[in-house]
CSV table of C-alpha atoms in Angstrom, one decimal:
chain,number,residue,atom,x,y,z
A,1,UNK,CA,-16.8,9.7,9.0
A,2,UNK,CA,-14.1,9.7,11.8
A,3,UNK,CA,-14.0,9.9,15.7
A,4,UNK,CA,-12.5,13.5,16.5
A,5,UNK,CA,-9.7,11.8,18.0
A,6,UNK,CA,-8.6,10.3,14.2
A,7,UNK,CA,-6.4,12.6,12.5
A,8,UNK,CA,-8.5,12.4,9.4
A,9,UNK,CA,-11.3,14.1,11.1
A,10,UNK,CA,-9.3,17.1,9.4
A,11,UNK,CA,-9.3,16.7,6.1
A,12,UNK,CA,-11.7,18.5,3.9
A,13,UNK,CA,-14.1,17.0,2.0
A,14,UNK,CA,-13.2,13.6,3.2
A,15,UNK,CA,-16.5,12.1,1.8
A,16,UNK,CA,-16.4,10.8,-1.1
A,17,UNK,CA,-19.3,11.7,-4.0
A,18,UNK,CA,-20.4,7.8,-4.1
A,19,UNK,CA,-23.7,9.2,-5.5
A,20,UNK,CA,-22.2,9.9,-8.9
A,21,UNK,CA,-20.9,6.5,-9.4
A,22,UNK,CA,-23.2,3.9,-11.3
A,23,UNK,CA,-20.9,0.9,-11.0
A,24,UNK,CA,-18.4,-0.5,-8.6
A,25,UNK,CA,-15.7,-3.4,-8.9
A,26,UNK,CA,-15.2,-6.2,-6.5
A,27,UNK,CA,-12.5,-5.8,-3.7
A,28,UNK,CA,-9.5,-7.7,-4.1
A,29,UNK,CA,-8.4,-9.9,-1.5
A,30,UNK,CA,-5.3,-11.7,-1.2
A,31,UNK,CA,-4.5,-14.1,1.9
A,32,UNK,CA,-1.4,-15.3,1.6
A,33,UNK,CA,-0.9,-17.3,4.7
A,34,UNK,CA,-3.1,-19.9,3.0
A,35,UNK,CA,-2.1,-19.6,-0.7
A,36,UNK,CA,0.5,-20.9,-2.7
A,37,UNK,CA,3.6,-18.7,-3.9
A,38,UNK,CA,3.7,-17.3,-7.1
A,39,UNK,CA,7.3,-18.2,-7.3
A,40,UNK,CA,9.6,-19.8,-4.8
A,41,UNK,CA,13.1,-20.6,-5.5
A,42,UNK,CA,16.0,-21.7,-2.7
A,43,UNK,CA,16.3,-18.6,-0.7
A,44,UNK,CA,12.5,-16.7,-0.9
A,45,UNK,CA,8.8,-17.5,-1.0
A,46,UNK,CA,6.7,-14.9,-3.2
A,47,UNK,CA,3.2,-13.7,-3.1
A,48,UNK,CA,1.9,-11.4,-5.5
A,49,UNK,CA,-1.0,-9.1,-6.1
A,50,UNK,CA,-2.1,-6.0,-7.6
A,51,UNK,CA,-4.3,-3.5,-8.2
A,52,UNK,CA,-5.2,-0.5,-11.2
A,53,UNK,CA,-2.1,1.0,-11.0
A,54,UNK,CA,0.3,-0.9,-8.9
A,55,UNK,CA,2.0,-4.3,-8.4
A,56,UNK,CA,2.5,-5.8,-4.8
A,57,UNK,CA,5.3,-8.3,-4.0
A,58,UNK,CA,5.8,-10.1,-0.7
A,59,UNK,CA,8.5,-12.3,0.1
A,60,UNK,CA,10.1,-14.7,3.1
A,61,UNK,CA,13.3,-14.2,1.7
A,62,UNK,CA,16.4,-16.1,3.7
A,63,UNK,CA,19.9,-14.4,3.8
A,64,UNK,CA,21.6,-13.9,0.6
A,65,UNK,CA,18.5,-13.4,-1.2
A,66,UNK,CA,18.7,-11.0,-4.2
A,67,UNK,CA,15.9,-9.0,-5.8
A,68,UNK,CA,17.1,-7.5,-9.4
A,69,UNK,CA,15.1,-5.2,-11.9
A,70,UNK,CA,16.9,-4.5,-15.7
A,71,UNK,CA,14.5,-2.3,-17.3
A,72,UNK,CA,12.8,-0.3,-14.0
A,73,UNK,CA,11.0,2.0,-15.9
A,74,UNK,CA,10.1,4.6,-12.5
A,75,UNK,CA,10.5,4.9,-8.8
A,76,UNK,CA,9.8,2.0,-6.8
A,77,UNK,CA,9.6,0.7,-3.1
A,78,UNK,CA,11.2,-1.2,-0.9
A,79,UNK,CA,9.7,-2.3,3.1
A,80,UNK,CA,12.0,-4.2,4.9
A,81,UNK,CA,9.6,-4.0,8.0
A,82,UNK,CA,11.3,-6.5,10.1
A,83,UNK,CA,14.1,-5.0,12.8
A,84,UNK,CA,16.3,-7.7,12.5
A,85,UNK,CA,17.7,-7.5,8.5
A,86,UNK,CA,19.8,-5.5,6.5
A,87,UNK,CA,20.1,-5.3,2.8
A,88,UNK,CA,22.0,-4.2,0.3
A,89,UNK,CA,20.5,-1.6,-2.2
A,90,UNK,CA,23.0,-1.0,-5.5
A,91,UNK,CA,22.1,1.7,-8.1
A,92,UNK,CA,24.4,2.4,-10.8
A,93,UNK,CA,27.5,3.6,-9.0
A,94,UNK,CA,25.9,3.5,-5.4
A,95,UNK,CA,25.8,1.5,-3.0
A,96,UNK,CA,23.7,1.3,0.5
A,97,UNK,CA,23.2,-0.3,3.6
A,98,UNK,CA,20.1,-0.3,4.5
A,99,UNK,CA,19.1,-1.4,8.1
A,100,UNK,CA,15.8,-3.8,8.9
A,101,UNK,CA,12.7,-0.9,9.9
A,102,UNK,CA,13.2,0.9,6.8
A,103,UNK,CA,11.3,2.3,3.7
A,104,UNK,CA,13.6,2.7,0.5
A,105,UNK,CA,13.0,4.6,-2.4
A,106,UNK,CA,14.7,3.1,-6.0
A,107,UNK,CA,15.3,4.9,-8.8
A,108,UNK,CA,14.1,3.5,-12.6
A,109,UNK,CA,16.8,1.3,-14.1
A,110,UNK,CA,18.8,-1.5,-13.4
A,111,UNK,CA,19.0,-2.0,-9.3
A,112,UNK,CA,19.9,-5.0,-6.8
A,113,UNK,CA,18.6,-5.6,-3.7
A,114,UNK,CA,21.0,-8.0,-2.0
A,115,UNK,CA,19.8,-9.4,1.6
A,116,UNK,CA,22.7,-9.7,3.8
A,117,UNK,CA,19.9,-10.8,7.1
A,118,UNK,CA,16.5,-12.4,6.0
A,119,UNK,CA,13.4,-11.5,6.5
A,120,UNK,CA,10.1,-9.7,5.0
A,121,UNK,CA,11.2,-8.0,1.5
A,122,UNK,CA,8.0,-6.0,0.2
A,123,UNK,CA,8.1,-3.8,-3.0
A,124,UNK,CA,6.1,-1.4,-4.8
A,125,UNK,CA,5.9,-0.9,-8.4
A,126,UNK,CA,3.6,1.1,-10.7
A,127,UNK,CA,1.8,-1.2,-13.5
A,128,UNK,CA,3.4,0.8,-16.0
A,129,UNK,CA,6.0,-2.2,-15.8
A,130,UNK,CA,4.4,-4.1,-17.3
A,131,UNK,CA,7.0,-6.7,-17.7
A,132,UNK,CA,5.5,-7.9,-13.9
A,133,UNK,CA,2.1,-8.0,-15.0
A,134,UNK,CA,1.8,-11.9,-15.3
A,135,UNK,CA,2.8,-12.9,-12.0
A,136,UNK,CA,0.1,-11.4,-9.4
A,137,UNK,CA,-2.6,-14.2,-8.6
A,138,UNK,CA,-5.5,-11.6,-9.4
A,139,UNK,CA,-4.2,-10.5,-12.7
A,140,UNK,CA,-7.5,-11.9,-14.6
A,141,UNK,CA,-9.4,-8.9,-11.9
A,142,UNK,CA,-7.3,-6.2,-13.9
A,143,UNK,CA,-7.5,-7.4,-17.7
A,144,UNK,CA,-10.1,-4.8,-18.3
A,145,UNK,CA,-9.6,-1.5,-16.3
A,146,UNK,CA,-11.9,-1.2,-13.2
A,147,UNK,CA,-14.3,1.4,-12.7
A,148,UNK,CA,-13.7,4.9,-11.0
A,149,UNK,CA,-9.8,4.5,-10.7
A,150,UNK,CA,-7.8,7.5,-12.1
A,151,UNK,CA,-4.9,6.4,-14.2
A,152,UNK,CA,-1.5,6.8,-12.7
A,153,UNK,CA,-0.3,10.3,-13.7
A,154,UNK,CA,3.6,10.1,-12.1
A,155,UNK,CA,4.3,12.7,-10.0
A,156,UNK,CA,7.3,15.4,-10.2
A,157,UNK,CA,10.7,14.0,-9.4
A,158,UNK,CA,12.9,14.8,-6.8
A,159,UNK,CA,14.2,17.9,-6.5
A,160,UNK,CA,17.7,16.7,-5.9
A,161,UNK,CA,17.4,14.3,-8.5
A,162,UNK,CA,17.4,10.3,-8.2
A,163,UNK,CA,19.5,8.8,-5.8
A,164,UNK,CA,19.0,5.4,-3.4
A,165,UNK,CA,16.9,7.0,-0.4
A,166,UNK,CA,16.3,4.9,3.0
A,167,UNK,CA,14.3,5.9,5.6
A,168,UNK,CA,14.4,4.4,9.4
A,169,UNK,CA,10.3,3.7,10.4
A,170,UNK,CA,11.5,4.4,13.7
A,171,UNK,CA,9.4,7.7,13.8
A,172,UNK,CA,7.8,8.5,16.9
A,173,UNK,CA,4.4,9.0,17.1
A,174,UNK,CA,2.9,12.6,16.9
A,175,UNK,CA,-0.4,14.0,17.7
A,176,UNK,CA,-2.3,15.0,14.9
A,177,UNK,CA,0.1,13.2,12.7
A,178,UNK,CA,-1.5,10.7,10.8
A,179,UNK,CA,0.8,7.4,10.8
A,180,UNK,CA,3.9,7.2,9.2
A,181,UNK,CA,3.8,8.5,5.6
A,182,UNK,CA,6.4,8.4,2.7
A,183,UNK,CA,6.2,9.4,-1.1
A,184,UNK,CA,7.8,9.5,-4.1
A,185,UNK,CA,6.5,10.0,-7.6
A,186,UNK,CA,5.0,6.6,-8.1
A,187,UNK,CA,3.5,5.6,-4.4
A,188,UNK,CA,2.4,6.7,-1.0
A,189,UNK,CA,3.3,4.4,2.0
A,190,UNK,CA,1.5,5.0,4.9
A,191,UNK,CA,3.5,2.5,7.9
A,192,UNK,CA,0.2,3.0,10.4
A,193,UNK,CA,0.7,3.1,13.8
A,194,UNK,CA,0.1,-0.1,15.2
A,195,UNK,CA,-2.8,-1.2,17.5
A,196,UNK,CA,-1.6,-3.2,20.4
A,197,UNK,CA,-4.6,-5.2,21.0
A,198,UNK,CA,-8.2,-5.3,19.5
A,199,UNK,CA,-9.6,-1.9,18.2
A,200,UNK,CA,-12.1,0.2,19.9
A,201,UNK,CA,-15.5,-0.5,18.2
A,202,UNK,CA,-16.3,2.9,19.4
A,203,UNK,CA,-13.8,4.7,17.2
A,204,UNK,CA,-14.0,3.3,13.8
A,205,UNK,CA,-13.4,5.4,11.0
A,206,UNK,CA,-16.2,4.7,7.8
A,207,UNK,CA,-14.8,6.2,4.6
A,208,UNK,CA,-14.3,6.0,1.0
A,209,UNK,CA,-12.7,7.5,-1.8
A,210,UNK,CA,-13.7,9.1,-5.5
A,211,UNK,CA,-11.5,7.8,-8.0
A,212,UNK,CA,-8.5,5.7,-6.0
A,213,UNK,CA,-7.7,2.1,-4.4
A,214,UNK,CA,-6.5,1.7,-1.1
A,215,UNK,CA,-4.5,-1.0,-0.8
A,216,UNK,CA,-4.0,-2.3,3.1
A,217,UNK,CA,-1.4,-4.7,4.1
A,218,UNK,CA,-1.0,-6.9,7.1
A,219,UNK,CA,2.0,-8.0,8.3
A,220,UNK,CA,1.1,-8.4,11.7
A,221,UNK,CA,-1.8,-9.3,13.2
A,222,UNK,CA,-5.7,-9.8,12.8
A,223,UNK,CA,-7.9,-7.8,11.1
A,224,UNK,CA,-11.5,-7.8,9.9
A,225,UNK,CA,-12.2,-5.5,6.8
A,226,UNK,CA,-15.8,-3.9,6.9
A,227,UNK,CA,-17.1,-2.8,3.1
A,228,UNK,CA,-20.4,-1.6,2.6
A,229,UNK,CA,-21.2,-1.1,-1.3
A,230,UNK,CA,-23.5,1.8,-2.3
A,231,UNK,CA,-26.9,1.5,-3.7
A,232,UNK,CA,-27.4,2.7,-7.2
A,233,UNK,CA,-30.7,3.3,-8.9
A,234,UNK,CA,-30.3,-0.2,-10.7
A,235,UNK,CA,-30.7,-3.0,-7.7
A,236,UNK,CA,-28.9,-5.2,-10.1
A,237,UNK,CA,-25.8,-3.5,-9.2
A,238,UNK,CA,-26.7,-3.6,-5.3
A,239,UNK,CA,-24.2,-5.8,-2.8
A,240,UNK,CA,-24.4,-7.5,0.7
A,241,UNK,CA,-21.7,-6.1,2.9
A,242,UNK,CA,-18.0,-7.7,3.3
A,243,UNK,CA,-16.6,-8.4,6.7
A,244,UNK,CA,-13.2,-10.7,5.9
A,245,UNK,CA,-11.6,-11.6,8.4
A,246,UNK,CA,-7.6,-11.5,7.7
A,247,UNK,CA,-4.5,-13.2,9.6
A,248,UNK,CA,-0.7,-11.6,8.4
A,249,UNK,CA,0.3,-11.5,5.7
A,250,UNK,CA,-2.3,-10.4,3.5
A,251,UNK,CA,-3.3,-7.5,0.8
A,252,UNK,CA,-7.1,-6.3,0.5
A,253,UNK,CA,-7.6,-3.7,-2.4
A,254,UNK,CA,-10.4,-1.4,-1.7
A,255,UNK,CA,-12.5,0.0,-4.6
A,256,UNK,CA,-13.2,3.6,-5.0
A,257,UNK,CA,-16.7,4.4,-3.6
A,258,UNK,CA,-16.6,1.8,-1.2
A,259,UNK,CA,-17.0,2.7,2.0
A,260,UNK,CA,-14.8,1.2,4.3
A,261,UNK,CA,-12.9,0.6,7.7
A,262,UNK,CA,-10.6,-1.5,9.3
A,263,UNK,CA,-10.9,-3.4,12.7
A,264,UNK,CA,-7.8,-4.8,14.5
A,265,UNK,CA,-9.1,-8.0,16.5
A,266,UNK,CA,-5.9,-9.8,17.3
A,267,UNK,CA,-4.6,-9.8,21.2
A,268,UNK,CA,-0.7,-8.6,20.4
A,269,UNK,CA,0.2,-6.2,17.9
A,270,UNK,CA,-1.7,-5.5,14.7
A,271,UNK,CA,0.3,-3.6,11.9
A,272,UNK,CA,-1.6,-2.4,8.7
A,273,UNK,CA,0.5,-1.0,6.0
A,274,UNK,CA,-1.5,1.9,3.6
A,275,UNK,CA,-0.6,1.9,-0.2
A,276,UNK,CA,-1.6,4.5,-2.8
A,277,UNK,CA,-0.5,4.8,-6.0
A,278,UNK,CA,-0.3,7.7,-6.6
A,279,UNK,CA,0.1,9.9,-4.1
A,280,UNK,CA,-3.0,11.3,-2.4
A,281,UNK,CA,-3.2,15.2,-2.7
A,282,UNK,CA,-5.2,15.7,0.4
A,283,UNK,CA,-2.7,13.8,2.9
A,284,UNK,CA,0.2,15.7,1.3
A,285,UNK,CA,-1.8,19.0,1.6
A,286,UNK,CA,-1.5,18.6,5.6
A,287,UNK,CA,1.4,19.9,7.0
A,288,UNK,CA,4.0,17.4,8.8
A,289,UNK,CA,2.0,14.2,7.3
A,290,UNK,CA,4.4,13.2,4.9
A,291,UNK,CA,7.8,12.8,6.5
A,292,UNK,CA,9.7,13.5,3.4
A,293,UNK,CA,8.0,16.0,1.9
A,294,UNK,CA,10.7,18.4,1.6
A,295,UNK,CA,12.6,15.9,-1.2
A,296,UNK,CA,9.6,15.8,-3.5
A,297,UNK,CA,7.4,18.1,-4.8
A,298,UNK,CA,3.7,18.1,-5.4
A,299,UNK,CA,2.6,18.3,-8.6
Protein backbone atom coordinates (compact mmCIF):
# COMPACT_ATOMS: atom_id res chain seq x y z
CA UNK A 1 0.00 0.00 0.00
CA UNK A 2 1.57 3.50 -1.06
CA UNK A 3 0.43 7.23 -1.05
CA UNK A 4 0.06 8.17 -4.92
CA UNK A 5 2.76 10.51 -4.45
CA UNK A 6 5.42 7.29 -3.69
CA UNK A 7 6.92 6.04 -6.75
CA UNK A 8 6.06 2.57 -5.91
CA UNK A 9 2.45 3.30 -6.25
CA UNK A 10 3.54 1.95 -9.80
CA UNK A 11 4.58 -1.19 -9.54
CA UNK A 12 2.45 -4.11 -10.36
CA UNK A 13 1.43 -6.46 -8.10
CA UNK A 14 3.27 -4.84 -5.35
CA UNK A 15 1.36 -6.91 -2.66
CA UNK A 16 2.82 -9.64 -1.64
CA UNK A 17 0.76 -13.21 -1.48
CA UNK A 18 1.38 -13.32 2.52
CA UNK A 19 -1.63 -15.67 2.60
CA UNK A 20 0.34 -18.57 1.12
CA UNK A 21 3.01 -18.43 3.75
CA UNK A 22 2.51 -20.70 6.96
CA UNK A 23 5.63 -19.53 8.81
CA UNK A 24 7.75 -16.44 9.19
CA UNK A 25 11.28 -15.76 10.76
CA UNK A 26 12.15 -13.14 13.20
CA UNK A 27 13.58 -9.73 11.88
CA UNK A 28 17.01 -9.12 12.38
CA UNK A 29 18.15 -6.16 14.02
CA UNK A 30 21.40 -4.81 14.42
CA UNK A 31 22.23 -1.47 16.49
CA UNK A 32 25.53 -0.76 16.24
CA UNK A 33 25.90 2.44 18.06
CA UNK A 34 25.48 0.41 21.24
CA UNK A 35 27.23 -2.86 20.35
CA UNK A 36 30.57 -3.92 20.42
CA UNK A 37 32.81 -4.41 17.16
CA UNK A 38 33.20 -7.55 15.66
CA UNK A 39 36.84 -6.66 15.05
CA UNK A 40 38.70 -3.45 15.62
CA UNK A 41 42.24 -3.09 14.97
CA UNK A 42 44.42 0.43 14.89
CA UNK A 43 42.88 2.15 12.08
CA UNK A 44 38.87 0.77 11.89
CA UNK A 45 36.04 -0.26 14.02
CA UNK A 46 33.76 -3.21 12.42
CA UNK A 47 30.22 -4.18 12.75
CA UNK A 48 28.91 -7.00 11.05
CA UNK A 49 25.62 -8.52 10.08
CA UNK A 50 23.81 -10.48 7.71
CA UNK A 51 21.10 -11.90 6.19
CA UNK A 52 19.97 -15.24 3.74
CA UNK A 53 22.01 -14.30 1.10
CA UNK A 54 24.21 -11.50 1.98
CA UNK A 55 26.98 -10.30 4.42
CA UNK A 56 26.94 -6.58 5.69
CA UNK A 57 30.18 -4.86 6.91
CA UNK A 58 30.36 -1.43 8.52
CA UNK A 59 33.32 0.33 9.47
CA UNK A 60 34.83 3.79 11.16
CA UNK A 61 37.83 3.33 9.39
CA UNK A 62 40.74 6.30 9.87
CA UNK A 63 43.04 7.21 7.02
CA UNK A 64 45.26 4.51 5.73
CA UNK A 65 42.82 1.97 6.38
CA UNK A 66 42.97 -1.10 3.99
CA UNK A 67 40.15 -3.57 3.24
CA UNK A 68 41.72 -6.74 1.23
CA UNK A 69 39.73 -9.88 -0.25
CA UNK A 70 42.10 -13.10 -1.74
CA UNK A 71 39.62 -15.45 -2.85
CA UNK A 72 36.38 -12.94 -3.81
CA UNK A 73 34.37 -15.44 -5.32
CA UNK A 74 31.65 -12.62 -7.13
CA UNK A 75 30.75 -8.96 -7.43
CA UNK A 76 30.81 -7.06 -4.47
CA UNK A 77 30.01 -3.45 -3.00
CA UNK A 78 31.56 -0.80 -1.78
CA UNK A 79 29.58 2.78 -0.05
CA UNK A 80 31.83 5.26 0.84
CA UNK A 81 28.77 7.57 1.80
CA UNK A 82 30.62 10.22 3.45
CA UNK A 83 31.67 13.44 1.07
CA UNK A 84 34.77 14.00 2.64
CA UNK A 85 37.07 10.51 1.71
CA UNK A 86 38.66 9.07 -0.98
CA UNK A 87 39.86 5.57 -1.50
CA UNK A 88 41.78 3.66 -3.38
CA UNK A 89 40.19 0.61 -5.25
CA UNK A 90 43.14 -1.88 -6.92
CA UNK A 91 42.01 -4.81 -9.15
CA UNK A 92 44.45 -6.86 -10.83
CA UNK A 93 46.20 -4.33 -13.09
CA UNK A 94 43.84 -1.29 -12.19
CA UNK A 95 43.85 1.06 -10.30
CA UNK A 96 41.09 3.92 -9.08
CA UNK A 97 40.42 6.84 -7.29
CA UNK A 98 37.43 6.86 -6.01
CA UNK A 99 35.94 10.10 -4.38
CA UNK A 100 33.80 10.10 -0.84
CA UNK A 101 29.65 9.95 -2.24
CA UNK A 102 30.26 6.97 -4.18
CA UNK A 103 28.95 3.38 -4.82
CA UNK A 104 31.73 0.97 -6.24
CA UNK A 105 31.24 -2.13 -7.87
CA UNK A 106 34.34 -5.04 -7.38
CA UNK A 107 34.99 -7.69 -9.42
CA UNK A 108 35.63 -11.54 -7.76
CA UNK A 109 39.19 -12.01 -6.94
CA UNK A 110 41.94 -10.60 -5.13
CA UNK A 111 41.11 -6.59 -4.60
CA UNK A 112 42.37 -3.72 -2.12
CA UNK A 113 40.57 -1.01 -0.85
CA UNK A 114 43.14 1.44 0.44
CA UNK A 115 41.65 4.68 2.35
CA UNK A 116 43.64 7.62 1.54
CA UNK A 117 40.71 10.10 3.78
CA UNK A 118 38.67 8.15 6.57
CA UNK A 119 35.46 7.68 7.05
CA UNK A 120 32.31 5.19 6.72
CA UNK A 121 33.61 2.11 4.53
CA UNK A 122 30.40 -0.18 3.90
CA UNK A 123 30.51 -3.39 1.68
CA UNK A 124 28.35 -5.91 0.30
CA UNK A 125 28.99 -9.44 -0.31
CA UNK A 126 26.83 -12.49 -1.30
CA UNK A 127 26.97 -15.49 1.44
CA UNK A 128 28.32 -17.57 -1.18
CA UNK A 129 31.75 -16.38 0.59
CA UNK A 130 31.56 -18.16 2.87
CA UNK A 131 34.90 -17.59 4.25
CA UNK A 132 32.98 -14.28 6.06
CA UNK A 133 30.39 -16.25 7.46
CA UNK A 134 31.80 -16.34 11.08
CA UNK A 135 32.12 -12.82 11.74
CA UNK A 136 28.45 -11.21 11.63
CA UNK A 137 26.95 -10.94 15.27
CA UNK A 138 23.62 -12.72 14.07
CA UNK A 139 25.26 -15.60 12.35
CA UNK A 140 23.46 -18.30 14.97
CA UNK A 141 19.82 -16.46 13.07
CA UNK A 142 21.20 -18.01 9.67
CA UNK A 143 22.53 -21.63 10.64
CA UNK A 144 19.41 -23.05 9.38
CA UNK A 145 17.97 -21.24 6.15
CA UNK A 146 14.98 -18.99 7.00
CA UNK A 147 11.69 -19.38 5.60
CA UNK A 148 10.37 -17.89 2.26
CA UNK A 149 13.76 -16.48 1.01
CA UNK A 150 14.76 -17.51 -2.57
CA UNK A 151 18.33 -18.61 -2.79
CA UNK A 152 20.68 -16.27 -4.52
CA UNK A 153 20.67 -17.12 -8.26
CA UNK A 154 23.71 -14.49 -9.54
CA UNK A 155 22.62 -12.50 -12.07
CA UNK A 156 24.24 -12.04 -15.75
CA UNK A 157 27.58 -10.23 -15.89
CA UNK A 158 28.40 -7.15 -17.43
CA UNK A 159 28.22 -6.72 -20.71
CA UNK A 160 31.54 -5.18 -21.03
CA UNK A 161 33.05 -7.54 -18.80
CA UNK A 162 34.54 -6.92 -15.12
CA UNK A 163 36.24 -3.93 -14.47
CA UNK A 164 36.47 -1.44 -11.08
CA UNK A 165 33.12 0.71 -11.60
CA UNK A 166 32.53 3.92 -9.27
CA UNK A 167 29.57 5.77 -9.21
CA UNK A 168 29.16 9.52 -7.80
CA UNK A 169 25.68 9.39 -5.41
CA UNK A 170 25.43 12.81 -6.44
CA UNK A 171 22.25 12.06 -8.61
CA UNK A 172 19.66 14.58 -8.48
CA UNK A 173 16.47 13.79 -7.60
CA UNK A 174 13.74 12.84 -10.26
CA UNK A 175 10.11 12.65 -10.20
CA UNK A 176 8.84 9.34 -10.48
CA UNK A 177 12.31 8.00 -9.91
CA UNK A 178 12.37 5.98 -7.06
CA UNK A 179 15.79 6.90 -4.94
CA UNK A 180 18.99 6.22 -6.16
CA UNK A 181 19.44 2.62 -7.40
CA UNK A 182 22.54 0.58 -8.53
CA UNK A 183 23.06 -3.19 -9.45
CA UNK A 184 25.28 -5.65 -10.36
CA UNK A 185 24.89 -9.40 -10.46
CA UNK A 186 25.16 -9.94 -6.75
CA UNK A 187 23.17 -6.78 -5.10
CA UNK A 188 20.82 -3.89 -5.51
CA UNK A 189 21.64 -0.66 -3.62
CA UNK A 190 18.98 1.58 -3.25
CA UNK A 191 20.86 5.23 -1.73
CA UNK A 192 17.08 6.61 -0.72
CA UNK A 193 16.49 10.01 -0.88
CA UNK A 194 16.91 11.47 2.37
CA UNK A 195 14.09 12.93 4.69
CA UNK A 196 15.14 16.23 6.14
CA UNK A 197 13.14 16.11 9.19
CA UNK A 198 10.48 13.62 10.69
CA UNK A 199 8.27 11.81 8.03
CA UNK A 200 4.79 12.53 7.25
CA UNK A 201 2.61 10.05 9.16
CA UNK A 202 0.17 10.66 6.40
CA UNK A 203 2.26 9.11 3.67
CA UNK A 204 3.64 5.96 4.88
CA UNK A 205 4.09 3.26 2.56
CA UNK A 206 2.86 -0.53 4.22
CA UNK A 207 4.35 -3.33 2.13
CA UNK A 208 5.93 -6.61 2.02
CA UNK A 209 7.56 -8.97 -0.16
CA UNK A 210 7.11 -12.91 -1.35
CA UNK A 211 10.29 -14.60 -1.17
CA UNK A 212 13.09 -11.74 -0.40
CA UNK A 213 14.82 -9.65 2.66
CA UNK A 214 15.06 -6.12 2.69
CA UNK A 215 17.83 -5.01 4.38
CA UNK A 216 17.61 -1.05 5.52
CA UNK A 217 20.57 0.77 6.73
CA UNK A 218 20.91 3.97 8.62
CA UNK A 219 23.66 6.00 8.52
CA UNK A 220 22.06 9.02 9.42
CA UNK A 221 19.36 9.76 11.43
CA UNK A 222 16.33 8.33 13.49
CA UNK A 223 14.09 5.87 12.47
CA UNK A 224 11.31 3.75 13.88
CA UNK A 225 10.72 0.47 11.88
CA UNK A 226 6.85 -0.64 11.87
CA UNK A 227 6.41 -4.76 11.20
CA UNK A 228 3.22 -6.18 11.43
CA UNK A 229 3.40 -10.25 11.13
CA UNK A 230 0.54 -11.99 9.40
CA UNK A 231 -1.87 -14.30 10.91
CA UNK A 232 -1.79 -17.88 9.95
CA UNK A 233 -4.48 -20.43 10.60
CA UNK A 234 -2.20 -21.77 13.56
CA UNK A 235 -2.33 -18.79 16.45
CA UNK A 236 0.86 -20.45 17.61
CA UNK A 237 2.65 -18.89 14.81
CA UNK A 238 0.81 -15.40 15.51
CA UNK A 239 3.14 -12.08 16.62
CA UNK A 240 2.60 -8.71 18.35
CA UNK A 241 3.78 -5.96 16.15
CA UNK A 242 7.52 -4.41 16.15
CA UNK A 243 8.07 -0.66 16.30
CA UNK A 244 12.12 -0.29 16.97
CA UNK A 245 13.19 2.60 17.25
CA UNK A 246 16.80 2.98 15.58
CA UNK A 247 19.66 5.88 15.91
CA UNK A 248 22.71 5.59 12.90
CA UNK A 249 24.36 3.31 12.32
CA UNK A 250 22.19 0.38 12.21
CA UNK A 251 20.98 -2.71 9.92
CA UNK A 252 17.26 -4.10 10.31
CA UNK A 253 16.61 -7.22 7.97
CA UNK A 254 13.09 -7.57 7.06
CA UNK A 255 11.53 -11.05 6.46
CA UNK A 256 9.55 -11.89 3.44
CA UNK A 257 5.84 -11.52 4.18
CA UNK A 258 6.23 -9.01 6.67
CA UNK A 259 4.57 -6.13 6.11
CA UNK A 260 6.46 -3.28 6.71
CA UNK A 261 7.38 0.55 6.67
CA UNK A 262 9.83 2.92 7.70
CA UNK A 263 9.32 6.24 9.66
CA UNK A 264 12.02 8.90 9.79
CA UNK A 265 11.60 10.77 13.34
CA UNK A 266 14.85 12.52 13.75
CA UNK A 267 14.93 16.66 13.36
CA UNK A 268 18.03 16.82 10.67
CA UNK A 269 18.56 14.52 8.00
CA UNK A 270 17.62 10.88 7.99
CA UNK A 271 19.37 8.64 5.29
CA UNK A 272 18.14 4.97 4.91
CA UNK A 273 20.19 2.81 2.60
CA UNK A 274 18.03 -0.28 0.71
CA UNK A 275 19.88 -3.65 0.16
CA UNK A 276 18.71 -6.64 -1.93
CA UNK A 277 20.45 -9.39 -2.80
CA UNK A 278 19.63 -10.13 -5.58
CA UNK A 279 18.43 -7.78 -7.63
CA UNK A 280 14.65 -7.10 -7.60
CA UNK A 281 13.07 -7.73 -11.04
CA UNK A 282 10.19 -5.36 -10.63
CA UNK A 283 12.39 -2.21 -9.73
CA UNK A 284 14.60 -3.05 -12.69
CA UNK A 285 11.45 -3.57 -14.91
CA UNK A 286 10.79 0.36 -14.50
CA UNK A 287 12.36 2.42 -16.82
CA UNK A 288 15.13 5.02 -15.44
CA UNK A 289 15.14 3.32 -11.81
CA UNK A 290 18.29 1.79 -12.01
CA UNK A 291 20.89 4.29 -12.87
CA UNK A 292 23.17 1.75 -14.46
CA UNK A 293 21.12 -0.30 -16.09
CA UNK A 294 22.59 -0.06 -19.44
CA UNK A 295 26.06 -1.95 -18.02
CA UNK A 296 24.16 -4.97 -16.87
CA UNK A 297 21.67 -7.08 -18.08
CA UNK A 298 18.59 -8.64 -16.63
CA UNK A 299 18.50 -12.09 -16.51
Amino acid sequence: MFDTSDPRATLMNNVAKNAEHTEFSNAEYGKFYEMEPVKTDIDSKNWWMRGQNFFIAYADAASGSEFKRGQQVDEYVLILPDKESQAVVTWGNQEAIVDGFSLVIIPPGESEIELVKGGKVIRLFSSANTDLEEFPINKASYREPHPNVSLIEPWPEPKEGYKVRAYSLDVPKEEGRFGRIFRCSTFMVNFLDPNDGPRDPSKMSPHSHDDFEQCSLAIEGEFVHHLRWPWTTDMAQWRPDDHEHFASPSVAVIPPGVIHTTQAIGLGINQLVDIFCPPRVDFSEKNGWVLNADEYPMP
